[in-house]
Short mmCIF file of C-alpha atoms and ligand atoms in Angstrom, two decimals:
data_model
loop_
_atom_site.label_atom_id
_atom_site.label_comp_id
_atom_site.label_asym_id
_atom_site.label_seq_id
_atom_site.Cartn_x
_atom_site.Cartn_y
_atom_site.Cartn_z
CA UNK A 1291 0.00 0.00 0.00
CA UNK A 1292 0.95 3.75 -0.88
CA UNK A 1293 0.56 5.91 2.18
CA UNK A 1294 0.90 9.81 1.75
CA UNK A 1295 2.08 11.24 5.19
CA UNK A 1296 1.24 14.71 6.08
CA UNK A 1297 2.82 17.02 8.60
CA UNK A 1298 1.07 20.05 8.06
CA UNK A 1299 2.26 23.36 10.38
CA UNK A 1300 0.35 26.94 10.18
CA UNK A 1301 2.40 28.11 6.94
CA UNK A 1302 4.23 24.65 5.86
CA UNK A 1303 3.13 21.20 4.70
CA UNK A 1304 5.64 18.42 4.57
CA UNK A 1305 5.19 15.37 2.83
CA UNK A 1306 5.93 11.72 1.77
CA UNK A 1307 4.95 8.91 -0.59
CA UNK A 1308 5.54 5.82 1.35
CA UNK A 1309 5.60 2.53 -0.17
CA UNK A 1310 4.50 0.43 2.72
CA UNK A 1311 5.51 -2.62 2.10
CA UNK A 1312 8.86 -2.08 1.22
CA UNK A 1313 9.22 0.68 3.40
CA UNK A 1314 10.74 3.13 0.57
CA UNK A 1315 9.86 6.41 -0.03
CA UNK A 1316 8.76 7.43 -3.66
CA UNK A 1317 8.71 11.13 -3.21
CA UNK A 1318 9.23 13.62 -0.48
CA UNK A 1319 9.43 17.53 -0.55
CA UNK A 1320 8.11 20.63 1.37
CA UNK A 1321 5.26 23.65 1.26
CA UNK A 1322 6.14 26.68 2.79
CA UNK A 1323 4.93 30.15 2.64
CA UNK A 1324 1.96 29.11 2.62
CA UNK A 1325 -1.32 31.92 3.09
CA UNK A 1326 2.10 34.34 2.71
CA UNK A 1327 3.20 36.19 -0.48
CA UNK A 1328 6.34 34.14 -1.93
CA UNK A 1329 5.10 30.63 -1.82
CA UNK A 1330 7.41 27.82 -2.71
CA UNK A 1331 6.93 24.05 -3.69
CA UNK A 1332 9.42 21.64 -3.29
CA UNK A 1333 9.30 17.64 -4.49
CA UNK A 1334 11.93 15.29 -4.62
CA UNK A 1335 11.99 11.79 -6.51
CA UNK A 1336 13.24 9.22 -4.94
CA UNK A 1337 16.80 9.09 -6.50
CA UNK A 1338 16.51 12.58 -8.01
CA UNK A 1339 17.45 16.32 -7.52
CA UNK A 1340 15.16 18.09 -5.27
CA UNK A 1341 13.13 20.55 -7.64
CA UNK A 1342 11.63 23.85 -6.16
CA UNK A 1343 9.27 26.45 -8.07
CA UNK A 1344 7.57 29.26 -6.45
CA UNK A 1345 3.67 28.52 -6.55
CA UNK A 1346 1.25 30.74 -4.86
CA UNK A 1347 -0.46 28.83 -2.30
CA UNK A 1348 -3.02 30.69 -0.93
CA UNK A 1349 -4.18 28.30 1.48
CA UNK A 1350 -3.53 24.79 2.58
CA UNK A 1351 -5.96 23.04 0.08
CA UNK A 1352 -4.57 24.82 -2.85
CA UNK A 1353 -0.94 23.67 -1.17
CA UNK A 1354 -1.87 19.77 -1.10
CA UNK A 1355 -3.63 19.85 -4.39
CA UNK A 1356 -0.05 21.04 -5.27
CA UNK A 1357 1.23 17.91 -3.93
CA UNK A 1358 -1.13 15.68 -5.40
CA UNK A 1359 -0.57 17.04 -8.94
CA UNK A 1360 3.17 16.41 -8.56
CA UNK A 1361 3.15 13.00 -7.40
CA UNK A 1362 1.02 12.20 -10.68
CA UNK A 1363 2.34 14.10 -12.85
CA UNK A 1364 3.36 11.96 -16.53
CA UNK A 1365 6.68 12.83 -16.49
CA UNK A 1366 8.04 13.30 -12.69
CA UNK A 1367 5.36 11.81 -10.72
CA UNK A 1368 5.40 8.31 -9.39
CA UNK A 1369 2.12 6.93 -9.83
CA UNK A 1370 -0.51 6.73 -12.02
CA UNK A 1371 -3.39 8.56 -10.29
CA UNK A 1372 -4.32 8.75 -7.02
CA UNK A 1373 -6.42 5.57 -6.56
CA UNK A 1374 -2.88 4.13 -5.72
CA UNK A 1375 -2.84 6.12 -2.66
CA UNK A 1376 -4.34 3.93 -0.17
CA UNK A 1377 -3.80 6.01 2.94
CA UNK A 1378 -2.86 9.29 4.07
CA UNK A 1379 -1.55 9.39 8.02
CA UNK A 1380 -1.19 12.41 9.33
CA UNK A 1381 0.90 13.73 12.31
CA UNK A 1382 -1.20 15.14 14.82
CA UNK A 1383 0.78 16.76 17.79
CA UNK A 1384 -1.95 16.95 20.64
CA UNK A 1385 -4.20 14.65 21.52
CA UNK A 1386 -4.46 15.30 25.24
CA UNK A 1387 -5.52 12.31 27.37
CA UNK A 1388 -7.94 11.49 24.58
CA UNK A 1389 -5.60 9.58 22.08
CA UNK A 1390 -3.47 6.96 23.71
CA UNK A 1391 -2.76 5.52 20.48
CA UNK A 1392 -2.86 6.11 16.26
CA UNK A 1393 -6.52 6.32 15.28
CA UNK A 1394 -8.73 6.57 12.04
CA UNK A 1395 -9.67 10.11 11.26
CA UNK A 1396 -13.81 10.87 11.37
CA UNK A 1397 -15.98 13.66 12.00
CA UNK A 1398 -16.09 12.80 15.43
CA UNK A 1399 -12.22 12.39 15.87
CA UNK A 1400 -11.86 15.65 14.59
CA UNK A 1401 -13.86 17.83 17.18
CA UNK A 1402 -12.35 15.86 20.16
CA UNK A 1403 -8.73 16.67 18.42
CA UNK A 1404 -10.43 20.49 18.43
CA UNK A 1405 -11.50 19.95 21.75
CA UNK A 1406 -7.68 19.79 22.35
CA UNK A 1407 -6.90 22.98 20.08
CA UNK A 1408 -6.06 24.65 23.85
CA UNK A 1409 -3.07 22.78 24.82
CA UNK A 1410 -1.06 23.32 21.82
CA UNK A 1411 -2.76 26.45 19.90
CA UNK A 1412 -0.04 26.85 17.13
CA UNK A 1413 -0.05 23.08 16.04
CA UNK A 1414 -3.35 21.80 16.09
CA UNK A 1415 -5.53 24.38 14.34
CA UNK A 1416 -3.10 23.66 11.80
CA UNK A 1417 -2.59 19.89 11.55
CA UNK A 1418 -6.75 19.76 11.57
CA UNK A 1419 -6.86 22.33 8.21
CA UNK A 1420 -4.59 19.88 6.66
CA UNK A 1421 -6.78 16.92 7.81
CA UNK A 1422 -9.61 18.86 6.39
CA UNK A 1423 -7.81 19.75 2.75
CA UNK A 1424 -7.23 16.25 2.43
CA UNK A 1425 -10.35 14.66 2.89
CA UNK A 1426 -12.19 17.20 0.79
CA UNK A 1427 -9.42 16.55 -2.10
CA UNK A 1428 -9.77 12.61 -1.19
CA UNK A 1429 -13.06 11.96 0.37
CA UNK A 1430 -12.29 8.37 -0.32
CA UNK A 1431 -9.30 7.58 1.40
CA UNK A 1432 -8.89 6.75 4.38
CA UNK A 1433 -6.80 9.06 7.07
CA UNK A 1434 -5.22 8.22 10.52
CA UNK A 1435 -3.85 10.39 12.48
CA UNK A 1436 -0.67 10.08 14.77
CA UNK A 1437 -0.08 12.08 17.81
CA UNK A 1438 3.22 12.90 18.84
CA UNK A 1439 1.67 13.20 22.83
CA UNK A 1440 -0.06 9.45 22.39
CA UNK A 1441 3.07 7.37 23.37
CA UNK A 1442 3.34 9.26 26.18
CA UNK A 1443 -0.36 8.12 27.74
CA UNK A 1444 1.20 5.26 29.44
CA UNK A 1445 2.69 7.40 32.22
CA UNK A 1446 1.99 6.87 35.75
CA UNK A 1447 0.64 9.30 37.58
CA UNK A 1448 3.09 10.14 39.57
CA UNK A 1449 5.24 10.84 36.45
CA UNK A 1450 2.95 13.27 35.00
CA UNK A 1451 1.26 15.50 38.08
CA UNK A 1452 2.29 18.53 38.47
CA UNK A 1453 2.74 20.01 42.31
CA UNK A 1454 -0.28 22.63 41.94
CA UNK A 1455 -3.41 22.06 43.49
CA UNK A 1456 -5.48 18.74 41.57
CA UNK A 1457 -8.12 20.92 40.55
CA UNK A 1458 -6.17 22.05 37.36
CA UNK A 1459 -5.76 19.09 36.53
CA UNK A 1460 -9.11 17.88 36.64
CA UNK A 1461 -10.57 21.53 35.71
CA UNK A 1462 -8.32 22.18 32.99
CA UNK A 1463 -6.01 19.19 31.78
CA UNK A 1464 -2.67 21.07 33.36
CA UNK A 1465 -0.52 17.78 33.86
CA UNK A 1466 2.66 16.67 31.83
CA UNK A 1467 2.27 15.08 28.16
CA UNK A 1468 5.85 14.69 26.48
CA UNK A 1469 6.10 15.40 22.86
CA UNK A 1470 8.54 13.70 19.99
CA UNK A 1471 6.45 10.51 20.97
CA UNK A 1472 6.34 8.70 17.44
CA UNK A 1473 10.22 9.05 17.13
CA UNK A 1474 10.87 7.79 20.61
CA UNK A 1475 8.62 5.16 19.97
CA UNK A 1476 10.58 4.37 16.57
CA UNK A 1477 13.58 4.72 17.79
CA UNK A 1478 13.47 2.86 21.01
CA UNK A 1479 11.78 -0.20 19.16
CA UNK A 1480 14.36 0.05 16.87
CA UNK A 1481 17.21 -0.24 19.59
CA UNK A 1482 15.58 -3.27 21.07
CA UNK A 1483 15.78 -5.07 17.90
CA UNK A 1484 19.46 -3.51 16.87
CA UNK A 1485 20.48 -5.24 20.48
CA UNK A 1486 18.60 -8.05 19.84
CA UNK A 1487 16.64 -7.17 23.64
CA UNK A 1488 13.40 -8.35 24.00
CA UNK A 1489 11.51 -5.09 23.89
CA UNK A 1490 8.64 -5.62 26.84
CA UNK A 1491 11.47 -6.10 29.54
CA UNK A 1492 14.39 -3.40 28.18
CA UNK A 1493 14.76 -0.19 30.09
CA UNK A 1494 15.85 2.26 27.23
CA UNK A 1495 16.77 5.55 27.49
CA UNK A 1496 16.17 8.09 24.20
CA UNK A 1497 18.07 11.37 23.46
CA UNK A 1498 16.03 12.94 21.09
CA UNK A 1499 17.89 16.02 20.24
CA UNK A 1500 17.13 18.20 17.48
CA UNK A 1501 15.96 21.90 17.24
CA UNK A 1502 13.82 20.55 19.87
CA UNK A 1503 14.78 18.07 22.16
CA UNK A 1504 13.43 15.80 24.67
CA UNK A 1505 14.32 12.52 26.91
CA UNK A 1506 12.12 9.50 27.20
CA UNK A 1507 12.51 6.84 29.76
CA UNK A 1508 11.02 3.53 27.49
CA UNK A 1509 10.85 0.88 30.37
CA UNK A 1510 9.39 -2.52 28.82
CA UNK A 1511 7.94 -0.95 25.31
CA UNK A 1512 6.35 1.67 27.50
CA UNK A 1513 6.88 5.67 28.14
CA UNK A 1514 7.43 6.30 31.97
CA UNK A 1515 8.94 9.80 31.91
CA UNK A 1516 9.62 12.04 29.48
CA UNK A 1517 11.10 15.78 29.74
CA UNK A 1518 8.79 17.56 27.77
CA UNK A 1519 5.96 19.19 29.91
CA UNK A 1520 2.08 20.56 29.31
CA UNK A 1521 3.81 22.31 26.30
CA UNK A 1522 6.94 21.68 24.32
CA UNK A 1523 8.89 24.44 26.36
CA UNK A 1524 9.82 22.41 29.24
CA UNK A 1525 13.18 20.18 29.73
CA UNK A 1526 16.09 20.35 27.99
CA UNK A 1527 18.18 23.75 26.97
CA UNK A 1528 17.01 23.63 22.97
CA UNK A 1529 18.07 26.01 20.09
CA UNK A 1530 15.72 28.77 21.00
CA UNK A 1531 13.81 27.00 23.70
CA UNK A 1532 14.66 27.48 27.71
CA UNK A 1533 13.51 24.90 29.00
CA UNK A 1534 13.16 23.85 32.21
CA UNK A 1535 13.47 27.10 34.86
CA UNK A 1536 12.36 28.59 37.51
CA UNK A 1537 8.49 29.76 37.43
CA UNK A 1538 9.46 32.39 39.92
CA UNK A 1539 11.24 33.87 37.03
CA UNK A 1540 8.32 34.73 34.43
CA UNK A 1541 7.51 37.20 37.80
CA UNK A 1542 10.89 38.85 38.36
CA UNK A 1543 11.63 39.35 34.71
CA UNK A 1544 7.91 41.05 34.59
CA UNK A 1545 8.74 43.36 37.19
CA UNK A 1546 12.14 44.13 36.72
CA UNK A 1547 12.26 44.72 33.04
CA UNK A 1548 8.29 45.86 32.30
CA UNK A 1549 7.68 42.91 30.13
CA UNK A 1550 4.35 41.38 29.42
CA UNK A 1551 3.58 37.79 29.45
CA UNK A 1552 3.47 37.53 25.82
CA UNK A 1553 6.84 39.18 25.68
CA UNK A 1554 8.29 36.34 28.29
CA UNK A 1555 6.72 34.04 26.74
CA UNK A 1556 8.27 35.21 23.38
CA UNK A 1557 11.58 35.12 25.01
CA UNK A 1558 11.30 32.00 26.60
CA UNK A 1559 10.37 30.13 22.96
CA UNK A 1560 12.07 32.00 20.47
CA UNK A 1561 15.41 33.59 22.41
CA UNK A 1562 16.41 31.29 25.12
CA UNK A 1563 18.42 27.83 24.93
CA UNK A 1564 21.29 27.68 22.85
CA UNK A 1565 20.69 30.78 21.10
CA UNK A 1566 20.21 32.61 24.10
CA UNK A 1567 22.75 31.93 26.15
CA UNK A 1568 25.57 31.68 23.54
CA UNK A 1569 23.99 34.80 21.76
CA UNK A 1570 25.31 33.25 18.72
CA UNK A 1571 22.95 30.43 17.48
CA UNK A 1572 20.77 28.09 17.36
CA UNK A 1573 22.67 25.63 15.52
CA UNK A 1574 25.06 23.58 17.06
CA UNK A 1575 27.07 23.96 14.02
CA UNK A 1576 27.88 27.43 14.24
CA UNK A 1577 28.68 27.10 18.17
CA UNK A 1578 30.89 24.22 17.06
CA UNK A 1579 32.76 26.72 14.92
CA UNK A 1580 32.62 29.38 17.83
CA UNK A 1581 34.19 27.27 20.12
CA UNK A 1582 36.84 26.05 17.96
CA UNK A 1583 37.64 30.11 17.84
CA UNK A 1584 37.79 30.26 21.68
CA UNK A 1585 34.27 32.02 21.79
CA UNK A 1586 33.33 31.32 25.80
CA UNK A 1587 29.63 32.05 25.22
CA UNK A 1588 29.50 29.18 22.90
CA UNK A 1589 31.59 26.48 24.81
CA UNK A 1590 29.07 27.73 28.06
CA UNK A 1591 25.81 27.02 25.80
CA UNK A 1592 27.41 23.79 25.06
CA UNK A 1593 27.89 22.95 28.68
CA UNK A 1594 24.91 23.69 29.97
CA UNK A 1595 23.03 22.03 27.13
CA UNK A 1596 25.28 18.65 27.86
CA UNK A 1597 24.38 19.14 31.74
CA UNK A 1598 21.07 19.49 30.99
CA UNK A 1599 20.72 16.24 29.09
CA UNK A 1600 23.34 14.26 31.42
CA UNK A 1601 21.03 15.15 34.82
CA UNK A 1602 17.78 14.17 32.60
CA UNK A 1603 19.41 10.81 31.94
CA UNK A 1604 20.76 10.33 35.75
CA UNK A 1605 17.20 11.08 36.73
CA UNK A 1606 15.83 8.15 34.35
CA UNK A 1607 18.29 5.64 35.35
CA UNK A 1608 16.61 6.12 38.69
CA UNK A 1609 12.87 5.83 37.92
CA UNK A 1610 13.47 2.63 35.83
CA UNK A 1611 15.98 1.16 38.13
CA UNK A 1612 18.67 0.57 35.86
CA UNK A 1613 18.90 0.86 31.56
CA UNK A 1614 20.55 -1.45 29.39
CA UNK A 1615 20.83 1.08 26.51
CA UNK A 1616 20.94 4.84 25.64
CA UNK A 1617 20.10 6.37 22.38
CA UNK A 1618 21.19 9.55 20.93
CA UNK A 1619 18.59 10.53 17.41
CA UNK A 1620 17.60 14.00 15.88
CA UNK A 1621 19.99 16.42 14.33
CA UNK A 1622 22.39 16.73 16.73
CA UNK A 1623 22.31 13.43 18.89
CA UNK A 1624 22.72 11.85 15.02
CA UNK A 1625 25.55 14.56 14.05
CA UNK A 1626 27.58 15.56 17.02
CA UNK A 1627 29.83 12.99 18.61
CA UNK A 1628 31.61 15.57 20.64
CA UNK A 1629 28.21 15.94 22.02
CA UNK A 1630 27.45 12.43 22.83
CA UNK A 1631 31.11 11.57 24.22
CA UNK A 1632 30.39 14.71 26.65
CA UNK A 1633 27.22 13.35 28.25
CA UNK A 1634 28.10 9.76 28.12
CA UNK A 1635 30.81 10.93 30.23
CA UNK A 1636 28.48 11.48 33.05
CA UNK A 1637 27.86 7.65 32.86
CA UNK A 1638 30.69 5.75 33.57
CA UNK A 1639 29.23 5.03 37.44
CA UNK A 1640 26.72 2.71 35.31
CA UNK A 1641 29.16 1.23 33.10
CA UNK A 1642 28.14 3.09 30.04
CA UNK A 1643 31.84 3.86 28.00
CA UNK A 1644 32.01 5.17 24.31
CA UNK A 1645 33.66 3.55 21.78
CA UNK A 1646 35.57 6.83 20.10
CA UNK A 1647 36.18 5.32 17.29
CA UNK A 1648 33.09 4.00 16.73
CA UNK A 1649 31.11 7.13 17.99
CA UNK A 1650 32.92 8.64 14.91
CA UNK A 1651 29.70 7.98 12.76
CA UNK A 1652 27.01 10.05 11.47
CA UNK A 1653 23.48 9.82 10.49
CA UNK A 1654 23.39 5.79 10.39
CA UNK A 1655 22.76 3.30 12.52
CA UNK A 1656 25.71 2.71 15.33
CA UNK A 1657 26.67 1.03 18.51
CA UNK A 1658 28.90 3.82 19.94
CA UNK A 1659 30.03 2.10 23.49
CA UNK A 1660 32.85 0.23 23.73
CA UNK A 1661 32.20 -3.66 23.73
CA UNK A 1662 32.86 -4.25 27.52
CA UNK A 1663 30.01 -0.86 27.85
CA UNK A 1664 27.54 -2.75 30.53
CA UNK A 1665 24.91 -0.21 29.13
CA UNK A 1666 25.14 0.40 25.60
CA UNK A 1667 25.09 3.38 23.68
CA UNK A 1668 23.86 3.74 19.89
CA UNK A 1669 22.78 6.38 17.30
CA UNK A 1670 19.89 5.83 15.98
CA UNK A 1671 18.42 8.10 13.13
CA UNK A 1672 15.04 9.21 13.82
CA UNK A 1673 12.04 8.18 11.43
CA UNK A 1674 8.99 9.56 12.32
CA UNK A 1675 7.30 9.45 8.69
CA UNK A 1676 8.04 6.18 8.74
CA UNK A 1677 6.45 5.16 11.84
CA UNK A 1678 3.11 7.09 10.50
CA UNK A 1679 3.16 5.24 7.73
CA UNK A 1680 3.49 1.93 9.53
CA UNK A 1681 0.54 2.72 12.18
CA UNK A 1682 -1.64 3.68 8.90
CA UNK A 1683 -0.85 0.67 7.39
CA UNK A 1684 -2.00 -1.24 10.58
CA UNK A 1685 -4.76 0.93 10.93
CA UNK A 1686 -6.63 0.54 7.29
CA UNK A 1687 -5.09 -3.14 7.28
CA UNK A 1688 -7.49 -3.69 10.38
CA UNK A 1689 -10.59 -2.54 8.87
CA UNK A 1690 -9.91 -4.27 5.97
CA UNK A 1691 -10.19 -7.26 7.59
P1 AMP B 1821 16.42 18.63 13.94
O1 AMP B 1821 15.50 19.55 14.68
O2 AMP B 1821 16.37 17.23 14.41
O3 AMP B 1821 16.29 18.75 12.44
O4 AMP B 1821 17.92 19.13 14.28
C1 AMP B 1821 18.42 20.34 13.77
C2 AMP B 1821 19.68 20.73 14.51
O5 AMP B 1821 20.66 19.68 14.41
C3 AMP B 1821 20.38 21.92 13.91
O6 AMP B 1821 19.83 23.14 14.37
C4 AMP B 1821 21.79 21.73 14.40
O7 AMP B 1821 21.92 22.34 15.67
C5 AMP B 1821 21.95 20.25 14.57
N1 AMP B 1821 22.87 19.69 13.58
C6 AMP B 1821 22.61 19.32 12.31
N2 AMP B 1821 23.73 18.88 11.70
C7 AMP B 1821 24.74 18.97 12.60
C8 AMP B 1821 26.15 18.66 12.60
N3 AMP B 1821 26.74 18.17 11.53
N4 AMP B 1821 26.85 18.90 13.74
C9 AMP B 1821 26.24 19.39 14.84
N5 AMP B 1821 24.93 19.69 14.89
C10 AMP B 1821 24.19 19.49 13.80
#
């Protein structure tokens, strides 16, 4: 089966042809601009140069029949028309406590996905227009949707209560629900079977470090922790992100320098983490490059950042007890082995050593710990289209049945 996965943001829409079965995409590219003067299309044949035009794209519907057009196109597309599309999953980033797994997209699904359009206002108004575009375009085909919180639902309690009085929680859904939960589900399954660990008993620790980043503790196939909070600004120090600090702060930052709470909260998203405190960047890359120069900005961003992540991972070691492997995925935990060394460095107490010669890889699949490392420590790349396409396969196999 063809599956078409959508991740569709407020002004972008990114997208894959997925053959199923052999697990091989056909065609990939990127809408952005979109609803904004400038619009550009890009689409990419599996094997071929990337091609990008500039196409207005007024809204999203215009976008995906865009995308549509291109993958059947007679001379560039890659199939025939779009019967051959048997699916289209789509990556839907809250589903509260609603959604504790992949589901098939109906009328109904949508409004309770609405009914969560509170907890993450700048994602799911947006992944829902896409859902909509597509079914009007498609009305045949079936859609599933994949949240990025529903891996998380497995939490205990005491993992995911925050210390404010209950009635928020009951009142208003204020409790923790982790994010990046279809790539640590990929990637942790994908560790167990790397290892050759039966995945219902491993204790597995992912490093999902990106632009974003967050920590999962994966004990026996299951989320028990994860550093990502109510929203995606909690946790680790990310490229623009500050993640975890003192609430007291929003208040004596309000008073001190007049700012508003949009203005914090501005600050706290969009100026903070690496690019904040290095004043630099946001990509590790360029504070790479400043450190190399002697910039001490940089090299402090980078320390606090590797901190961050090393005390997340001591912390998870406790609530499972023990780990038997930790996983580094996402831009940088795939591209920075300085990185990785640094925080694995932390873990020597648990008998987790890297390799450096084999931690000398990028981008693939790696074991990265030496071979007498008790706990062992790989890269794993990250594959979250993939994993959408494989829970809408499941999904329309099921009611095909
Ligand atoms: P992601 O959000 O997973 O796409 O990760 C993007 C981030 O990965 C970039 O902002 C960089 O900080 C980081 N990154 C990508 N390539 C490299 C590299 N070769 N070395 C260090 N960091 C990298």
């Amino acid at each position: 089966m063809k599956i078409l996965v959508i991740n569709c943001g407020s002004s972008s829409l990114k997208y894959q042809l997925i053959d199923s079965e052999a697990e091989q995409v056909l065609a990939k590219g990127l809408c952005e601009r979109i609803g904004i003067e400038g619009s550009m299309f890009t689409y990419q044949k599996a094997g071929c140069d990337k091609v990008v035009t500039q196409i207005d794209q007024p809204d999203h519907k215009k976008s995906i029949s865009i995308v549509l057009e291109a993958l059947t196109n007679k001379e560039n597309g890659v199939i025939a028309d779009l019967s051959e599309i048997g699916a289209v999953g789509h990556r839907l980033v809250h589903g509260g406590e609603e959604f504790a797994a992949s589901t098939l997209i109906t009328d109904e699904v949508i409004k309770v996905v609405e009914s969560c359009n509170d907890l993450a206002p700048l994602h799911n108004p947006a992944n829902i227009i896409g859902v909509n575009a597509c079914r009007e375009l498609m009305p045949e085909t079936p859609m599933v949707g994949v949240f990025d919180t529903a891996f998380h639902q497995t939490m205990p309690a005491e993992a995911f209560i925050y210390g404010i009085p209950y009635e928020y929680y009951k009142k208003d859904k204020v409790r923790k629900y982790g994010f990046h939960g279809t790539s640590h589900a990929f990637v942790s399954k994908r560790t167990a079977e790397i290892l050759g660990l039966d995945y219902d008993k491993a204790k597995i620790i992912v490093c999902h470090l990106g632009n974003g980043a967050s920590i999962c503790a994966v004990d026996g196939g299951k989320s028990v922790e994860t550093s990502m909070g109510l929203t995606p600004l909690m946790g680790l120090v990310m490229g623009t992100r500050s993640g975890e600090i003192d609430p007291g702060v929003m208040e004596y930052l309000g008073k001190k320098e007049n700012m508003s709470f949009e203005e914090i909260m501005t600050m706290l998203n969009k100026k903070s983490g690496i690019l904040g405190i290095s004043g630099i960047s946001s990509d590790f890359r360029d504070i790479d490059a400043a450190i190399e120069d002697g910039n001490e900005q940089a090299k402090l961003a980078k320390d606090v950042f590797v901190h961050r992540v090393a005390s997340y991972v001591g912390a998870y070691i406790a609530v499972m007890n023990g780990v038997d492997a930790i996983v580094f995925t996402a831009g940088v935990g795939e591209n920075d082995p300085g990185a990785r060394a640094e925080i694995i460095e932390h873990f020597g107490y648990v008998g987790a050593y890297i390799d450096a010669e084999k931690n000398n890889v990028r981008g693939k699949e790696a074991v990265i710990s030496t071979d007498d490392s008790k706990v062992k420590v790989l890269l794993v790349p990250t594959n979250e289209e993939l994993m959408i396409a494989r829970d809408t396969k499941a999904i329309v196999d099921g009611l095909n049945k």
